[in-house]
Amino acid sequence: MRQLTRGVTVAALILLGGCSGISAYRSAPDHNLTVHTQAHTAAFFTRVSTALDIYSVDADCKLRYQGTLQLNRSTVALGVPVRQRSLLVFRFDRAAYLAGTSAEITDATLLTPKFRERYTADVRYAHGIYDVHLFARRWGNRAPGWRLPFLPLKDCRPLKR
Amino acid sequence: MKSASTVAQITVFALLCGCAIPSTPLAYQQSVKQSALFGRTKSMVVHRSLAVVTATFRRQSQRCLNKTIFVETRGDFGGGIVGTVANKIAYYSTVTTSPGKVQLAVESKDLTPGTHYVGGPKRGPYTIVVNGTAVNRYSTRVNLYYIYTTSSSLVSAVTDWARGSDFGCPVLAN
């Protein structure tokens, strides 16, 4: 019986870890992106979770999934490869337990981090409304920097080789 | 089982319009106005010029309303069957202008295989229509037409955009 339980547990872990398609993002060593998250809901039986999916974008605008970072802390720092195009997908999942429904919506932008630049993403969710703002600033500069426009994947242009 | 919101919208319009889904924003507005039970309207005057309201609608609808969302519904589907149904719902928005007026119309379509629409707009039934009319150089009257199944976050976001109080995006699900 104990062996059976152990077998079921291992099988569940394999399924959860290997087949869900979600893997933790392996951050680049230089933490050049800081994500500030504020997410709350007024409804009692509703839970909101936010996550950041990171994809590398090749010269032909094809995506390769790099991993996911759960935005479950108010501030998270990570490294996004410099001088490479990435797609940042901010994911909002809202689960309403009484209604038995969950819904997912995303907001995505292309980003090519530059050497000696730092980036900040402000992520907000409140009362069914979400917002993401992305800012850039020079390394070592404490000023807030400038706001970056959101560039959807459809704006990706293949690079000349 | 199809998405609750989509099925509800189609059913409501079947009841409202004699089994026809409104195929134009104007037909949708008339259906909403005729239905005291299912239709909802909201009217306000905002202290922003028509040009500013129009620019906001264009910018925000591009970013927030041309999206696909995924909805999972868990529950008892009868006959002792308990499970989860996943739906993929696409939203499309159109902003049109004419002298002294702007209109934002949002359609939504359930893309889940097996979902069929009989008649109505190509990109799915209208879920909200918003009309803006210039009152004077500095203010605009904004009228919202929607039904009770329309996402409350969508109604709230469009209201905030018109007022200029918040430029966030709605989660679109109910």
mmCIF file of C-alpha atoms in Angstrom:
data_model
loop_
_atom_site.group_PDB
_atom_site.id
_atom_site.type_symbol
_atom_site.label_atom_id
_atom_site.label_comp_id
_atom_site.label_asym_id
_atom_site.label_seq_id
_atom_site.Cartn_x
_atom_site.Cartn_y
_atom_site.Cartn_z
ATOM 1 C CA MET A 1 0.000 0.000 0.000
ATOM 2 C CA ARG A 2 2.824 2.341 0.915
ATOM 3 C CA GLN A 3 4.544 1.547 -2.385
ATOM 4 C CA LEU A 4 1.350 2.278 -4.267
ATOM 5 C CA THR A 5 0.974 5.640 -2.507
ATOM 6 C CA ARG A 6 4.595 6.466 -3.257
ATOM 7 C CA GLY A 7 4.098 5.490 -6.891
ATOM 8 C CA VAL A 8 1.038 7.697 -7.229
ATOM 9 C CA THR A 9 2.888 10.611 -5.601
ATOM 10 C CA VAL A 10 5.859 10.231 -7.955
ATOM 11 C CA ALA A 11 3.560 9.980 -10.968
ATOM 12 C CA ALA A 12 1.717 13.126 -9.863
ATOM 13 C CA LEU A 13 4.996 15.010 -9.413
ATOM 14 C CA ILE A 14 6.211 13.901 -12.844
ATOM 15 C CA LEU A 15 2.942 15.018 -14.402
ATOM 16 C CA LEU A 16 2.980 18.343 -12.592
ATOM 17 C CA GLY A 17 6.612 19.073 -13.179
ATOM 18 C CA GLY A 18 7.124 17.771 -16.654
ATOM 19 C CA CYS A 19 3.858 17.947 -18.497
ATOM 20 C CA SER A 20 2.329 21.223 -17.391
ATOM 21 C CA GLY A 21 4.518 23.044 -19.909
ATOM 22 C CA ILE A 22 5.428 25.667 -17.319
ATOM 23 C CA SER A 23 8.982 25.878 -16.081
ATOM 24 C CA ALA A 24 10.714 28.357 -13.811
ATOM 25 C CA TYR A 25 12.622 31.077 -15.639
ATOM 26 C CA ARG A 26 16.387 30.818 -15.375
ATOM 27 C CA SER A 27 17.338 34.414 -14.957
ATOM 28 C CA ALA A 28 20.399 35.945 -16.605
ATOM 29 C CA PRO A 29 23.012 36.840 -13.928
ATOM 30 C CA ASP A 30 22.668 40.582 -14.434
ATOM 31 C CA HIS A 31 19.314 41.571 -12.936
ATOM 32 C CA ASN A 32 18.293 44.326 -15.320
ATOM 33 C CA LEU A 33 14.502 44.117 -14.913
ATOM 34 C CA THR A 34 12.594 44.845 -11.714
ATOM 35 C CA VAL A 35 8.894 44.038 -11.602
ATOM 36 C CA HIS A 36 6.682 45.786 -9.054
ATOM 37 C CA THR A 37 3.317 44.063 -8.648
ATOM 38 C CA GLN A 38 0.143 45.205 -6.924
ATOM 39 C CA ALA A 39 -2.734 42.775 -7.312
ATOM 40 C CA HIS A 40 -5.829 42.658 -5.210
ATOM 41 C CA THR A 41 -9.483 41.912 -5.656
ATOM 42 C CA ALA A 42 -12.432 43.115 -3.648
ATOM 43 C CA ALA A 43 -14.493 39.971 -4.198
ATOM 44 C CA PHE A 44 -14.256 37.522 -1.303
ATOM 45 C CA PHE A 45 -14.088 34.236 -3.213
ATOM 46 C CA THR A 46 -11.948 35.520 -6.048
ATOM 47 C CA ARG A 47 -8.218 35.062 -6.356
ATOM 48 C CA VAL A 48 -5.911 36.799 -8.796
ATOM 49 C CA SER A 49 -2.466 35.549 -9.684
ATOM 50 C CA THR A 50 0.012 37.243 -11.954
ATOM 51 C CA ALA A 51 2.962 35.734 -13.761
ATOM 52 C CA LEU A 52 5.537 36.727 -16.323
ATOM 53 C CA ASP A 53 6.309 34.377 -19.216
ATOM 54 C CA ILE A 54 9.567 35.086 -21.023
ATOM 55 C CA TYR A 55 10.232 34.050 -24.620
ATOM 56 C CA SER A 56 13.318 34.633 -26.705
ATOM 57 C CA VAL A 57 12.554 35.990 -30.178
ATOM 58 C CA ASP A 58 14.814 34.870 -32.997
ATOM 59 C CA ALA A 59 15.747 36.737 -36.187
ATOM 60 C CA ASP A 60 12.610 35.422 -37.898
ATOM 61 C CA CYS A 61 10.364 36.496 -35.011
ATOM 62 C CA LYS A 62 9.882 32.910 -33.889
ATOM 63 C CA LEU A 63 9.366 32.390 -30.174
ATOM 64 C CA ARG A 64 11.147 30.064 -27.823
ATOM 65 C CA TYR A 65 9.747 29.685 -24.325
ATOM 66 C CA GLN A 66 12.357 30.472 -21.679
ATOM 67 C CA GLY A 67 10.315 30.100 -18.531
ATOM 68 C CA THR A 68 7.834 31.654 -16.164
ATOM 69 C CA LEU A 69 8.265 33.807 -13.109
ATOM 70 C CA GLN A 70 5.414 33.973 -10.624
ATOM 71 C CA LEU A 71 4.821 37.584 -9.600
ATOM 72 C CA ASN A 72 3.700 36.642 -6.103
ATOM 73 C CA ARG A 73 5.916 39.166 -4.334
ATOM 74 C CA SER A 74 5.593 42.920 -4.519
ATOM 75 C CA THR A 75 9.060 43.237 -6.073
ATOM 76 C CA VAL A 76 10.884 40.683 -8.185
ATOM 77 C CA ALA A 77 14.204 41.231 -9.964
ATOM 78 C CA LEU A 78 15.354 39.191 -12.930
ATOM 79 C CA GLY A 79 17.844 39.245 -15.740
ATOM 80 C CA VAL A 80 16.717 39.421 -19.351
ATOM 81 C CA PRO A 81 19.469 38.734 -21.926
ATOM 82 C CA VAL A 82 21.063 41.947 -23.185
ATOM 83 C CA ARG A 83 21.038 42.769 -26.920
ATOM 84 C CA GLN A 84 18.587 39.946 -27.609
ATOM 85 C CA ARG A 85 14.937 40.322 -28.422
ATOM 86 C CA SER A 86 12.602 38.922 -25.814
ATOM 87 C CA LEU A 87 8.858 38.821 -25.496
ATOM 88 C CA LEU A 88 7.562 39.586 -22.014
ATOM 89 C CA VAL A 89 4.074 38.189 -21.467
ATOM 90 C CA PHE A 90 2.339 39.441 -18.342
ATOM 91 C CA ARG A 91 -0.363 36.932 -17.439
ATOM 92 C CA PHE A 92 -3.364 37.624 -15.222
ATOM 93 C CA ASP A 93 -5.351 34.652 -13.965
ATOM 94 C CA ARG A 94 -8.553 35.285 -12.090
ATOM 95 C CA ALA A 95 -10.343 32.426 -10.347
ATOM 96 C CA ALA A 96 -13.868 32.848 -9.017
ATOM 97 C CA TYR A 97 -14.442 29.916 -6.696
ATOM 98 C CA LEU A 98 -18.196 30.244 -6.210
ATOM 99 C CA ALA A 99 -18.866 30.583 -9.926
ATOM 100 C CA GLY A 100 -16.389 27.788 -10.661
ATOM 101 C CA THR A 101 -14.699 29.804 -13.390
ATOM 102 C CA SER A 102 -11.207 30.985 -14.086
ATOM 103 C CA ALA A 103 -10.131 33.353 -16.825
ATOM 104 C CA GLU A 104 -6.775 34.281 -18.244
ATOM 105 C CA ILE A 105 -5.765 37.406 -20.125
ATOM 106 C CA THR A 106 -2.314 38.535 -21.168
ATOM 107 C CA ASP A 107 -0.482 41.709 -22.096
ATOM 108 C CA ALA A 108 2.755 41.307 -24.009
ATOM 109 C CA THR A 109 5.593 43.465 -25.232
ATOM 110 C CA LEU A 110 8.826 42.994 -27.123
ATOM 111 C CA LEU A 111 11.952 44.176 -25.358
ATOM 112 C CA THR A 112 15.563 44.286 -26.467
ATOM 113 C CA PRO A 113 17.514 45.227 -23.328
ATOM 114 C CA LYS A 114 20.525 47.433 -23.892
ATOM 115 C CA PHE A 115 23.847 47.231 -22.150
ATOM 116 C CA ARG A 116 23.982 49.592 -19.139
ATOM 117 C CA GLU A 117 20.227 50.106 -19.055
ATOM 118 C CA ARG A 118 17.841 49.087 -16.307
ATOM 119 C CA TYR A 119 14.130 48.380 -16.728
ATOM 120 C CA THR A 120 11.177 48.579 -14.392
ATOM 121 C CA ALA A 121 7.725 47.090 -14.951
ATOM 122 C CA ASP A 122 4.805 48.320 -12.860
ATOM 123 C CA VAL A 123 2.064 45.692 -12.862
ATOM 124 C CA ARG A 124 -1.316 46.500 -11.375
ATOM 125 C CA TYR A 125 -4.563 44.583 -10.991
ATOM 126 C CA ALA A 126 -7.588 45.872 -9.120
ATOM 127 C CA HIS A 127 -11.343 45.321 -9.502
ATOM 128 C CA GLY A 128 -11.150 43.618 -12.896
ATOM 129 C CA ILE A 129 -8.788 46.216 -14.392
ATOM 130 C CA TYR A 130 -5.132 45.516 -15.107
ATOM 131 C CA ASP A 131 -2.316 47.733 -16.297
ATOM 132 C CA VAL A 132 1.355 47.303 -17.093
ATOM 133 C CA HIS A 133 3.856 50.123 -17.576
ATOM 134 C CA LEU A 134 7.444 49.595 -18.617
ATOM 135 C CA PHE A 135 10.210 52.129 -17.912
ATOM 136 C CA ALA A 136 13.874 52.296 -18.860
ATOM 137 C CA ARG A 137 16.717 54.218 -17.254
ATOM 138 C CA ARG A 138 20.466 54.464 -17.597
ATOM 139 C CA TRP A 139 22.512 52.292 -15.279
ATOM 140 C CA GLY A 140 23.487 54.211 -12.129
ATOM 141 C CA ASN A 141 20.914 56.914 -12.775
ATOM 142 C CA ARG A 142 18.331 57.194 -10.001
ATOM 143 C CA ALA A 143 15.918 59.257 -12.080
ATOM 144 C CA PRO A 144 12.691 57.435 -13.011
ATOM 145 C CA GLY A 145 13.721 57.229 -16.653
ATOM 146 C CA TRP A 146 11.374 57.119 -19.609
ATOM 147 C CA ARG A 147 8.299 55.084 -20.418
ATOM 148 C CA LEU A 148 8.597 52.470 -23.143
ATOM 149 C CA PRO A 149 5.743 51.888 -25.567
ATOM 150 C CA PHE A 150 4.222 48.416 -25.636
ATOM 151 C CA LEU A 151 5.288 46.604 -28.805
ATOM 152 C CA PRO A 152 3.083 43.596 -29.550
ATOM 153 C CA LEU A 153 4.523 40.550 -31.312
ATOM 154 C CA LYS A 154 2.766 41.514 -34.533
ATOM 155 C CA ASP A 155 5.133 44.514 -34.677
ATOM 156 C CA CYS A 156 8.162 42.188 -34.737
ATOM 157 C CA ARG A 157 10.197 42.555 -37.922
ATOM 158 C CA PRO A 158 12.640 39.851 -39.097
ATOM 159 C CA LEU A 159 16.255 40.923 -38.684
ATOM 160 C CA LYS A 160 18.471 41.304 -41.753
ATOM 161 C CA ARG A 161 21.339 38.818 -41.813
ATOM 162 C CA MET B 1 -21.311 23.168 -22.735
ATOM 163 C CA LYS B 2 -20.387 26.460 -24.301
ATOM 164 C CA SER B 3 -19.088 29.541 -22.581
ATOM 165 C CA ALA B 4 -21.726 30.832 -20.220
ATOM 166 C CA SER B 5 -21.383 34.415 -21.406
ATOM 167 C CA THR B 6 -21.596 33.621 -25.097
ATOM 168 C CA VAL B 7 -24.559 31.317 -24.728
ATOM 169 C CA ALA B 8 -26.296 33.857 -22.526
ATOM 170 C CA GLN B 9 -25.703 36.652 -25.032
ATOM 171 C CA ILE B 10 -27.030 34.611 -27.917
ATOM 172 C CA THR B 11 -30.035 33.498 -25.891
ATOM 173 C CA VAL B 12 -30.753 37.031 -24.761
ATOM 174 C CA PHE B 13 -30.640 38.308 -28.300
ATOM 175 C CA ALA B 14 -32.818 35.493 -29.505
ATOM 176 C CA LEU B 15 -35.377 36.641 -26.928
ATOM 177 C CA LEU B 16 -34.846 40.328 -27.623
ATOM 178 C CA CYS B 17 -34.948 40.382 -31.358
ATOM 179 C CA GLY B 18 -37.127 37.518 -32.474
ATOM 180 C CA CYS B 19 -34.289 35.011 -33.004
ATOM 181 C CA ALA B 20 -31.906 37.377 -34.792
ATOM 182 C CA ILE B 21 -28.555 38.616 -33.554
ATOM 183 C CA PRO B 22 -28.255 42.392 -34.204
ATOM 184 C CA SER B 23 -25.912 42.817 -37.132
ATOM 185 C CA THR B 24 -25.135 46.533 -36.752
ATOM 186 C CA PRO B 25 -24.293 48.740 -33.766
ATOM 187 C CA LEU B 26 -27.509 50.671 -34.365
ATOM 188 C CA ALA B 27 -29.628 47.484 -34.323
ATOM 189 C CA TYR B 28 -27.852 46.461 -31.111
ATOM 190 C CA GLN B 29 -28.643 49.812 -29.478
ATOM 191 C CA GLN B 30 -32.302 49.516 -30.444
ATOM 192 C CA SER B 31 -32.470 45.981 -29.032
ATOM 193 C CA VAL B 32 -30.902 47.118 -25.782
ATOM 194 C CA LYS B 33 -33.279 50.063 -25.478
ATOM 195 C CA GLN B 34 -36.305 47.851 -26.160
ATOM 196 C CA SER B 35 -35.408 45.357 -23.457
ATOM 197 C CA ALA B 36 -36.033 46.653 -19.970
ATOM 198 C CA LEU B 37 -35.174 43.223 -18.557
ATOM 199 C CA PHE B 38 -31.839 42.484 -20.218
ATOM 200 C CA GLY B 39 -30.682 45.780 -21.655
ATOM 201 C CA ARG B 40 -28.537 48.278 -19.785
ATOM 202 C CA THR B 41 -27.762 51.879 -20.682
ATOM 203 C CA LYS B 42 -25.553 54.447 -19.053
ATOM 204 C CA SER B 43 -25.276 58.117 -19.961
ATOM 205 C CA MET B 44 -22.869 60.763 -18.761
ATOM 206 C CA VAL B 45 -21.295 64.050 -19.768
ATOM 207 C CA VAL B 46 -17.524 64.104 -19.433
ATOM 208 C CA HIS B 47 -15.442 67.243 -19.286
ATOM 209 C CA ARG B 48 -13.168 66.189 -22.114
ATOM 210 C CA SER B 49 -13.360 67.219 -25.748
ATOM 211 C CA LEU B 50 -14.624 64.799 -28.373
ATOM 212 C CA ALA B 51 -11.143 64.716 -29.938
ATOM 213 C CA VAL B 52 -9.588 63.637 -26.630
ATOM 214 C CA VAL B 53 -12.274 60.997 -26.005
ATOM 215 C CA THR B 54 -11.822 59.697 -29.554
ATOM 216 C CA ALA B 55 -8.038 59.485 -29.166
ATOM 217 C CA THR B 56 -8.475 57.601 -25.868
ATOM 218 C CA PHE B 57 -10.937 55.134 -27.395
ATOM 219 C CA ARG B 58 -8.602 54.491 -30.329
ATOM 220 C CA ARG B 59 -5.496 53.989 -28.205
ATOM 221 C CA GLN B 60 -7.103 51.932 -25.464
ATOM 222 C CA SER B 61 -9.236 49.736 -27.709
ATOM 223 C CA GLN B 62 -6.169 48.877 -29.795
ATOM 224 C CA ARG B 63 -4.259 47.829 -26.743
ATOM 225 C CA CYS B 64 -6.987 46.300 -24.587
ATOM 226 C CA LEU B 65 -9.918 45.141 -26.668
ATOM 227 C CA ASN B 66 -8.452 43.207 -29.574
ATOM 228 C CA LYS B 67 -7.637 40.177 -27.468
ATOM 229 C CA THR B 68 -8.354 36.541 -26.969
ATOM 230 C CA ILE B 69 -9.125 35.309 -23.493
ATOM 231 C CA PHE B 70 -9.329 31.811 -22.093
ATOM 232 C CA VAL B 71 -12.108 30.872 -19.710
ATOM 233 C CA GLU B 72 -12.419 27.616 -17.795
ATOM 234 C CA THR B 73 -15.704 26.613 -16.242
ATOM 235 C CA ARG B 74 -15.820 23.873 -13.652
ATOM 236 C CA GLY B 75 -19.009 22.320 -12.513
ATOM 237 C CA ASP B 76 -21.670 19.685 -12.606
ATOM 238 C CA PHE B 77 -22.875 19.249 -16.168
ATOM 239 C CA GLY B 78 -25.687 16.893 -15.280
ATOM 240 C CA GLY B 79 -25.946 13.147 -15.227
ATOM 241 C CA GLY B 80 -23.279 12.969 -12.567
ATOM 242 C CA ILE B 81 -20.673 14.429 -14.927
ATOM 243 C CA VAL B 82 -18.353 16.821 -13.169
ATOM 244 C CA GLY B 83 -15.598 18.404 -15.201
ATOM 245 C CA THR B 84 -13.985 21.448 -16.741
ATOM 246 C CA VAL B 85 -14.804 23.130 -20.027
ATOM 247 C CA ALA B 86 -12.327 25.494 -21.655
ATOM 248 C CA ASN B 87 -13.429 28.268 -23.986
ATOM 249 C CA LYS B 88 -11.435 30.623 -26.163
ATOM 250 C CA ILE B 89 -13.186 33.942 -26.703
ATOM 251 C CA ALA B 90 -11.964 36.610 -29.116
ATOM 252 C CA TYR B 91 -12.794 40.290 -28.698
ATOM 253 C CA TYR B 92 -12.677 42.812 -31.542
ATOM 254 C CA SER B 93 -13.246 46.522 -31.386
ATOM 255 C CA THR B 94 -13.998 49.182 -33.964
ATOM 256 C CA VAL B 95 -13.820 52.945 -33.538
ATOM 257 C CA THR B 96 -15.646 55.006 -36.143
ATOM 258 C CA THR B 97 -15.967 58.760 -36.365
ATOM 259 C CA SER B 98 -18.278 61.181 -38.102
ATOM 260 C CA PRO B 99 -18.539 64.963 -37.631
ATOM 261 C CA GLY B 100 -19.226 65.629 -33.953
ATOM 262 C CA LYS B 101 -19.487 61.910 -33.091
ATOM 263 C CA VAL B 102 -17.461 58.834 -32.207
ATOM 264 C CA GLN B 103 -18.571 55.238 -31.778
ATOM 265 C CA LEU B 104 -16.779 52.364 -30.105
ATOM 266 C CA ALA B 105 -18.297 48.960 -30.856
ATOM 267 C CA VAL B 106 -17.005 45.732 -29.325
ATOM 268 C CA GLU B 107 -17.814 42.266 -30.620
ATOM 269 C CA SER B 108 -16.966 38.945 -29.027
ATOM 270 C CA LYS B 109 -16.900 35.493 -30.533
ATOM 271 C CA ASP B 110 -16.459 32.098 -28.933
ATOM 272 C CA LEU B 111 -13.800 30.348 -31.014
ATOM 273 C CA THR B 112 -14.217 27.026 -29.242
ATOM 274 C CA PRO B 113 -14.817 24.246 -31.811
ATOM 275 C CA GLY B 114 -18.470 23.322 -31.947
ATOM 276 C CA THR B 115 -19.753 26.844 -31.307
ATOM 277 C CA HIS B 116 -21.911 28.144 -34.129
ATOM 278 C CA TYR B 117 -23.548 31.494 -34.731
ATOM 279 C CA VAL B 118 -26.610 31.909 -36.867
ATOM 280 C CA GLY B 119 -26.494 35.293 -38.541
ATOM 281 C CA GLY B 120 -25.186 38.407 -36.840
ATOM 282 C CA PRO B 121 -21.863 40.169 -37.352
ATOM 283 C CA LYS B 122 -18.950 38.204 -38.806
ATOM 284 C CA ARG B 123 -16.742 38.818 -35.764
ATOM 285 C CA GLY B 124 -19.390 37.798 -33.257
ATOM 286 C CA PRO B 125 -22.306 39.449 -31.458
ATOM 287 C CA TYR B 126 -21.892 42.962 -30.141
ATOM 288 C CA THR B 127 -21.211 43.081 -26.434
ATOM 289 C CA ILE B 128 -21.116 46.858 -25.944
ATOM 290 C CA VAL B 129 -21.632 49.942 -28.103
ATOM 291 C CA VAL B 130 -20.485 53.354 -26.881
ATOM 292 C CA ASN B 131 -21.487 56.605 -28.554
ATOM 293 C CA GLY B 132 -19.766 59.921 -27.935
ATOM 294 C CA THR B 133 -21.339 63.197 -29.062
ATOM 295 C CA ALA B 134 -19.756 66.617 -28.697
ATOM 296 C CA VAL B 135 -21.738 68.843 -26.327
ATOM 297 C CA ASN B 136 -19.393 71.787 -26.813
ATOM 298 C CA ARG B 137 -15.660 72.325 -27.341
ATOM 299 C CA TYR B 138 -14.816 71.060 -23.888
ATOM 300 C CA SER B 139 -17.297 68.311 -23.079
ATOM 301 C CA THR B 140 -18.768 65.174 -24.593
ATOM 302 C CA ARG B 141 -21.909 63.164 -23.917
ATOM 303 C CA VAL B 142 -21.147 59.463 -23.691
ATOM 304 C CA ASN B 143 -23.856 56.789 -23.953
ATOM 305 C CA LEU B 144 -23.145 53.123 -23.245
ATOM 306 C CA TYR B 145 -25.400 50.301 -24.507
ATOM 307 C CA TYR B 146 -24.856 46.793 -23.213
ATOM 308 C CA ILE B 147 -26.673 43.815 -21.742
ATOM 309 C CA TYR B 148 -26.579 42.231 -18.323
ATOM 310 C CA THR B 149 -24.098 39.535 -19.397
ATOM 311 C CA THR B 150 -21.550 42.092 -20.676
ATOM 312 C CA SER B 151 -18.348 41.956 -18.659
ATOM 313 C CA SER B 152 -18.621 44.430 -15.789
ATOM 314 C CA SER B 153 -14.879 45.112 -16.100
ATOM 315 C CA LEU B 154 -15.406 46.147 -19.737
ATOM 316 C CA VAL B 155 -18.186 48.581 -18.790
ATOM 317 C CA SER B 156 -16.079 49.945 -15.956
ATOM 318 C CA ALA B 157 -12.959 50.374 -18.127
ATOM 319 C CA VAL B 158 -14.796 52.147 -20.962
ATOM 320 C CA THR B 159 -16.425 54.485 -18.429
ATOM 321 C CA ASP B 160 -13.013 55.290 -16.940
ATOM 322 C CA TRP B 161 -11.503 55.889 -20.396
ATOM 323 C CA ALA B 162 -14.280 58.324 -21.267
ATOM 324 C CA ARG B 163 -13.793 60.173 -17.978
ATOM 325 C CA GLY B 164 -10.006 60.062 -18.275
ATOM 326 C CA SER B 165 -9.730 58.678 -14.764
ATOM 327 C CA ASP B 166 -8.014 55.350 -15.443
ATOM 328 C CA PHE B 167 -6.394 53.906 -18.539
ATOM 329 C CA GLY B 168 -6.142 50.285 -17.452
ATOM 330 C CA CYS B 169 -7.447 47.336 -19.446
ATOM 331 C CA PRO B 170 -10.451 45.165 -18.514
ATOM 332 C CA VAL B 171 -9.978 41.448 -17.859
ATOM 333 C CA LEU B 172 -13.040 40.975 -20.117
ATOM 334 C CA ALA B 173 -14.281 37.828 -18.347
ATOM 335 C CA ASN B 174 -17.372 38.118 -16.191
#
